[in-house]
Coordinates of C-alpha atoms in Angstrom, one line a residue:
M1 CA 22.0 14.7 -14.9
P2 CA 21.3 14.9 -18.3
P3 CA 18.6 17.6 -19.8
D4 CA 16.8 14.7 -21.6
D5 CA 16.7 12.9 -18.3
D6 CA 15.3 15.8 -16.3
P7 CA 12.3 14.5 -14.1
S8 CA 11.3 18.3 -13.9
H9 CA 9.1 17.8 -17.3
I10 CA 6.6 15.7 -15.8
V11 CA 5.8 18.0 -12.7
E12 CA 1.6 18.7 -12.9
A13 CA 1.5 22.8 -13.5
A14 CA -1.8 22.9 -11.6
G15 CA -1.4 26.4 -10.2
Q16 CA -0.4 25.9 -6.7
A17 CA 0.3 28.7 -4.7
P18 CA 3.4 30.0 -2.6
V19 CA 3.4 29.2 1.3
T20 CA 4.4 32.8 2.5
T21 CA 5.4 30.9 6.2
D22 CA 7.7 28.4 7.5
R23 CA 6.9 25.5 5.5
T24 CA 8.5 23.6 8.8
V25 CA 6.9 25.2 11.3
R26 CA 3.4 24.9 8.9
L27 CA 4.0 20.9 8.0
R28 CA 4.8 19.9 11.9
Q29 CA 1.4 21.3 12.6
L30 CA -0.3 19.6 10.5
L31 CA 1.4 16.5 11.3
E32 CA 2.2 17.0 15.3
P33 CA -0.9 18.7 15.7
R34 CA -1.6 20.2 19.6
S35 CA -5.2 21.2 19.0
I36 CA -7.5 19.9 16.5
A37 CA -10.5 21.5 15.1
V38 CA -13.4 18.0 13.3
V39 CA -15.7 20.5 11.2
G40 CA -18.5 18.1 10.6
A41 CA -18.4 16.1 13.8
S42 CA -21.0 13.1 14.8
E43 CA -22.0 10.2 16.9
R44 CA -25.0 9.1 13.4
P45 CA -23.9 5.6 13.5
D46 CA -21.5 4.4 9.9
S47 CA -21.7 8.0 8.8
F48 CA -18.5 9.8 8.0
G49 CA -18.5 12.5 10.9
N50 CA -18.7 9.5 12.6
R51 CA -16.3 7.6 11.9
M52 CA -14.1 10.6 11.1
T53 CA -14.6 12.0 15.0
T54 CA -14.0 8.6 17.1
E55 CA -10.5 8.0 15.1
V56 CA -9.3 11.9 16.2
L57 CA -10.5 11.0 19.4
R58 CA -8.3 7.9 19.4
S59 CA -5.3 9.6 19.1
P60 CA -2.8 7.8 21.5
S61 CA -1.3 12.1 22.2
T62 CA -4.8 13.0 23.2
P63 CA -4.7 16.5 21.5
K64 CA -7.1 19.3 22.4
V65 CA -9.7 18.1 20.1
S66 CA -13.1 20.4 19.7
L67 CA -15.9 19.7 18.0
V68 CA -18.3 21.4 15.0
H69 CA -21.1 20.9 13.7
P70 CA -23.8 23.3 13.5
N71 CA -27.0 20.6 14.1
Y72 CA -25.2 19.5 17.2
T73 CA -24.7 20.4 21.0
S74 CA -22.5 17.6 22.0
V75 CA -21.2 14.7 20.3
H76 CA -20.0 11.5 21.9
G77 CA -20.5 13.4 24.9
R78 CA -18.2 16.4 24.2
P79 CA -18.9 19.6 23.2
C80 CA -20.2 20.9 20.3
V81 CA -20.2 24.5 18.4
P82 CA -21.8 25.3 15.6
S83 CA -18.9 27.0 13.5
L84 CA -15.3 27.5 13.6
L85 CA -16.2 31.4 14.3
D86 CA -17.1 29.8 18.0
L87 CA -13.9 28.6 19.1
D88 CA -11.8 31.1 21.6
E89 CA -8.5 30.7 19.5
P90 CA -6.6 29.2 16.4
V91 CA -6.2 25.7 15.8
D92 CA -2.8 24.1 14.9
L93 CA -5.2 21.7 13.1
V94 CA -8.9 21.5 10.8
I95 CA -10.8 18.6 9.7
L96 CA -12.5 19.1 6.9
G97 CA -15.0 15.9 6.4
V98 CA -17.8 18.8 4.6
P99 CA -19.1 18.7 1.1
D100 CA -17.4 19.7 -2.0
G101 CA -19.6 22.7 -1.8
V102 CA -18.7 24.3 1.4
L103 CA -15.1 23.5 1.1
P104 CA -13.7 27.4 0.5
E105 CA -15.8 29.1 2.4
Q106 CA -14.9 26.2 5.5
L107 CA -10.9 27.2 4.8
R108 CA -11.8 31.2 4.4
Q109 CA -12.6 30.2 7.9
A110 CA -10.1 28.9 9.1
A111 CA -7.6 30.9 7.0
R112 CA -9.0 33.9 8.9
R113 CA -8.7 32.9 11.7
G114 CA -5.0 32.3 11.7
D115 CA -5.4 28.3 12.1
G116 CA -2.2 26.8 11.0
A117 CA -2.9 23.2 8.9
A118 CA -6.1 21.8 7.3
L119 CA -6.8 18.3 6.3
I120 CA -9.9 17.9 3.7
F121 CA -11.1 14.6 2.4
G122 CA -13.5 15.8 -0.8
S123 CA -12.5 15.2 -4.4
A124 CA -12.8 18.9 -4.7
H125 CA -13.4 19.0 -7.7
G126 CA -13.2 21.7 -9.7
L127 CA -11.9 23.7 -6.5
G128 CA -8.3 22.7 -6.9
A129 CA -6.9 26.2 -7.7
D130 CA -9.3 28.4 -5.1
L131 CA -8.6 25.9 -2.2
S132 CA -4.6 26.6 -3.5
S133 CA -4.9 30.3 -3.4
I134 CA -6.7 30.7 0.0
A135 CA -4.3 28.4 1.9
G136 CA -1.0 29.3 0.2
E137 CA -1.8 33.3 0.3
A138 CA -3.0 32.5 5.0
G139 CA 0.4 30.3 4.7
M140 CA -1.5 27.0 5.5
A141 CA -0.5 23.6 5.0
L142 CA -2.9 21.6 3.6
C143 CA -3.5 17.6 2.7
G144 CA -5.4 16.5 0.8
G145 CA -8.0 16.9 -1.3
S146 CA -9.1 13.5 -2.5
G147 CA -6.6 11.8 0.4
M148 CA -7.3 9.6 3.4
G149 CA -6.1 11.7 5.9
Y150 CA -2.4 10.4 7.9
V151 CA -1.3 8.3 10.8
N152 CA 1.3 9.4 12.7
V153 CA 2.5 6.5 15.1
V154 CA 5.2 7.5 16.9
R155 CA 3.3 10.8 17.8
G156 CA 0.7 9.6 18.2
I157 CA -2.2 11.2 15.7
R158 CA -5.1 10.0 13.7
A159 CA -6.2 12.3 11.1
I160 CA -8.6 9.9 9.1
G161 CA -12.0 10.0 7.8
Y162 CA -11.9 6.1 8.3
A163 CA -11.7 2.8 10.7
E164 CA -8.5 1.5 10.6
R165 CA -6.6 -0.7 12.9
F166 CA -6.4 0.6 15.9
P167 CA -4.0 0.1 17.6
L168 CA -1.2 0.7 15.7
T169 CA 2.8 -0.1 16.8
P170 CA 5.0 2.3 16.2
G171 CA 8.5 1.4 14.2
G172 CA 10.7 2.2 11.5
V173 CA 8.2 2.7 8.4
A174 CA 7.4 5.5 7.2
F175 CA 4.8 5.3 3.8
V176 CA 3.6 8.2 1.8
T177 CA 1.3 7.7 -0.9
H178 CA -1.2 9.1 -3.9
S179 CA -3.3 5.7 -3.6
G180 CA -5.7 5.9 -1.1
S181 CA -6.8 2.3 -1.3
I182 CA -2.9 2.0 -1.2
F183 CA -2.8 3.9 1.9
S184 CA -5.7 1.5 3.5
A185 CA -3.6 -1.6 2.3
L186 CA -0.9 -0.6 4.2
L187 CA -2.3 0.1 7.5
R188 CA -4.4 -3.1 7.6
T189 CA -1.7 -5.5 6.3
H190 CA -1.1 -8.6 8.4
R191 CA 3.0 -8.3 7.2
K192 CA 5.3 -6.8 10.0
L193 CA 5.5 -3.2 8.3
D194 CA 5.4 -1.1 12.1
L195 CA 5.0 2.8 11.1
S196 CA 6.3 6.3 11.7
V197 CA 4.1 7.9 9.7
A198 CA 1.4 6.8 6.9
V199 CA 0.7 10.1 4.5
S200 CA -2.0 9.7 1.6
S201 CA -1.5 13.1 0.1
G202 CA -4.1 13.5 -2.3
Q203 CA -4.2 16.1 -4.7
E204 CA -1.4 17.8 -2.9
L205 CA -2.9 21.2 -3.2
V206 CA -0.2 22.7 -1.3
T207 CA 1.5 20.4 1.1
T208 CA 3.7 17.6 -1.2
M209 CA 4.9 14.6 -1.2
A210 CA 8.3 16.1 -0.7
D211 CA 7.2 18.0 2.0
Y212 CA 6.0 14.6 3.4
L213 CA 9.4 13.1 3.2
D214 CA 11.1 15.6 4.5
Y215 CA 9.3 15.4 7.3
A216 CA 9.5 11.7 7.2
L217 CA 13.4 12.1 7.6
G218 CA 13.6 14.1 10.4
L219 CA 11.6 11.7 12.9
D220 CA 14.8 9.6 14.0
E221 CA 12.3 6.7 14.8
T222 CA 12.6 6.5 10.2
R223 CA 14.2 3.7 9.0
V224 CA 12.9 3.0 5.9
V225 CA 10.7 5.7 3.1
G226 CA 8.1 3.7 0.8
L227 CA 6.2 5.8 -1.6
F228 CA 3.4 5.2 -4.0
A229 CA 3.5 8.0 -6.9
E230 CA 2.0 8.9 -9.3
T231 CA 3.2 12.2 -10.7
M232 CA 5.8 14.7 -9.2
R233 CA 4.2 18.3 -8.2
D234 CA 7.6 19.9 -6.6
P235 CA 10.5 18.4 -8.6
Q236 CA 13.1 20.3 -7.1
R237 CA 11.8 19.8 -3.1
F238 CA 11.0 16.3 -4.5
Q239 CA 15.0 16.1 -5.7
A240 CA 16.4 17.3 -2.4
G241 CA 15.0 15.4 -0.5
L242 CA 15.7 12.2 -2.1
A243 CA 19.5 13.6 -1.8
R244 CA 19.3 14.0 2.2
A245 CA 17.9 10.5 2.7
A246 CA 21.1 9.3 0.2
E247 CA 23.3 11.2 3.4
L248 CA 20.8 10.0 5.7
D249 CA 21.5 6.1 5.2
V250 CA 17.6 6.3 4.8
P251 CA 16.8 3.6 1.8
V252 CA 14.0 5.0 0.0
V253 CA 11.4 2.3 -2.2
A254 CA 9.3 3.9 -4.8
L255 CA 6.1 2.2 -6.9
T256 CA 5.2 4.7 -9.3
A257 CA 2.1 4.1 -11.4
G258 CA 0.3 5.6 -14.8
G259 CA 3.4 4.5 -17.0
S260 CA 0.9 3.4 -19.7
P261 CA -1.9 4.7 -21.9
T262 CA -4.7 3.5 -19.5
G263 CA -2.5 3.9 -16.4
R264 CA -2.4 7.3 -17.1
S265 CA -6.3 8.1 -17.6
L266 CA -7.0 6.0 -14.3
V267 CA -4.4 8.3 -12.1
A268 CA -6.4 11.7 -14.1
A269 CA -9.6 9.8 -12.6
H270 CA -8.6 9.5 -9.5
S271 CA -6.3 12.3 -8.2
G272 CA -6.0 15.1 -10.7
A273 CA -2.3 14.1 -12.1
I274 CA -1.0 13.9 -14.7
A275 CA 1.3 10.5 -14.6
G276 CA 4.8 10.8 -15.0
D277 CA 6.9 9.8 -17.7
D278 CA 8.6 6.5 -17.0
A279 CA 12.0 7.1 -18.1
A280 CA 12.5 10.4 -16.1
W281 CA 10.8 8.8 -13.1
E282 CA 13.9 6.1 -13.8
A283 CA 16.6 8.1 -14.6
L284 CA 16.0 10.1 -11.0
F285 CA 15.7 7.5 -8.8
S286 CA 18.9 6.2 -10.7
A287 CA 20.5 9.1 -9.7
Y288 CA 19.6 9.1 -6.0
G289 CA 20.3 5.3 -5.4
V290 CA 16.0 4.8 -4.7
H291 CA 14.7 1.6 -4.9
R292 CA 12.5 0.8 -7.4
V293 CA 10.1 -1.5 -7.2
D294 CA 7.1 -3.2 -9.8
S295 CA 4.4 -4.0 -7.4
L296 CA 2.6 -3.6 -4.4
D297 CA 4.0 -7.5 -3.5
E298 CA 7.4 -5.8 -4.0
L299 CA 7.2 -2.6 -2.2
V300 CA 5.7 -4.5 0.7
D301 CA 8.7 -7.3 0.6
T302 CA 12.0 -5.1 0.2
L303 CA 9.6 -2.2 3.5
E304 CA 10.1 -5.4 5.0
L305 CA 13.2 -6.3 4.1
F306 CA 14.6 -2.8 5.0
A307 CA 12.7 -2.4 8.3
V308 CA 14.6 -5.1 9.5
G309 CA 17.6 -3.1 10.3
R310 CA 20.6 -5.5 9.1
R311 CA 22.2 -3.8 6.1
V312 CA 25.1 -4.9 3.9

């Protein structure tokens, strides 16, 4: 690719910490956890903690779920402990449904315990570098912040903090998005978009769209990948993922945001991202045969078309 078309200049230099342990192992702990700790669990009606707990407990794979909240001894009839430090052993995934002010300390506790991965819903305003450093030094995978979590339909995990359609039918569409609203829109659509996995990746303080793309391509069920991208934070690995998709003959459909000055400001306000230059996206997608679309409607239409599986 010619230097002028090199998309690496649109990467966000957000102080990403290097992951020091095997990314694949940690990614599987994040997306296929056999044990989960829910910090901030609650049964108070209409609370975030209640929705988060309810959705995790709906996970069809029935992972071992530990509930954590300092004000409860039980939640939904299950034992609840005051702190992560009260759990007997490390877990694959810690879901942190807590206020931003206590995120660093909660993540430190998880890191010290040897927990494999964490999921953050909060905006983590002004905390990104600290959280990235904590998770990166411990080798933890980290989904978020400013995300809505994920559903791994084919592996039976619902790690979300919002009430979504249940049950979900497993299928061939993998979807990764920087936008939480588009994540919910895809989960709630009445169109025939049965999912293998869908991730709301948010700020990607450690684990990026490139990681989720790599994971999705490793699922036998995935027949098409959809992306909604506001920026690119790991360009070399992202390009490698697109190349792998081309080799596997798995179509990738992409919608990008933030090409205009207004769009860039909205993207920055939403996730702290630096919106990508449109020409760079075009060059990258052309190089790897990505099907670029111009609207959410076109994205859904194209995903539905490829999910049918009829190819010329």
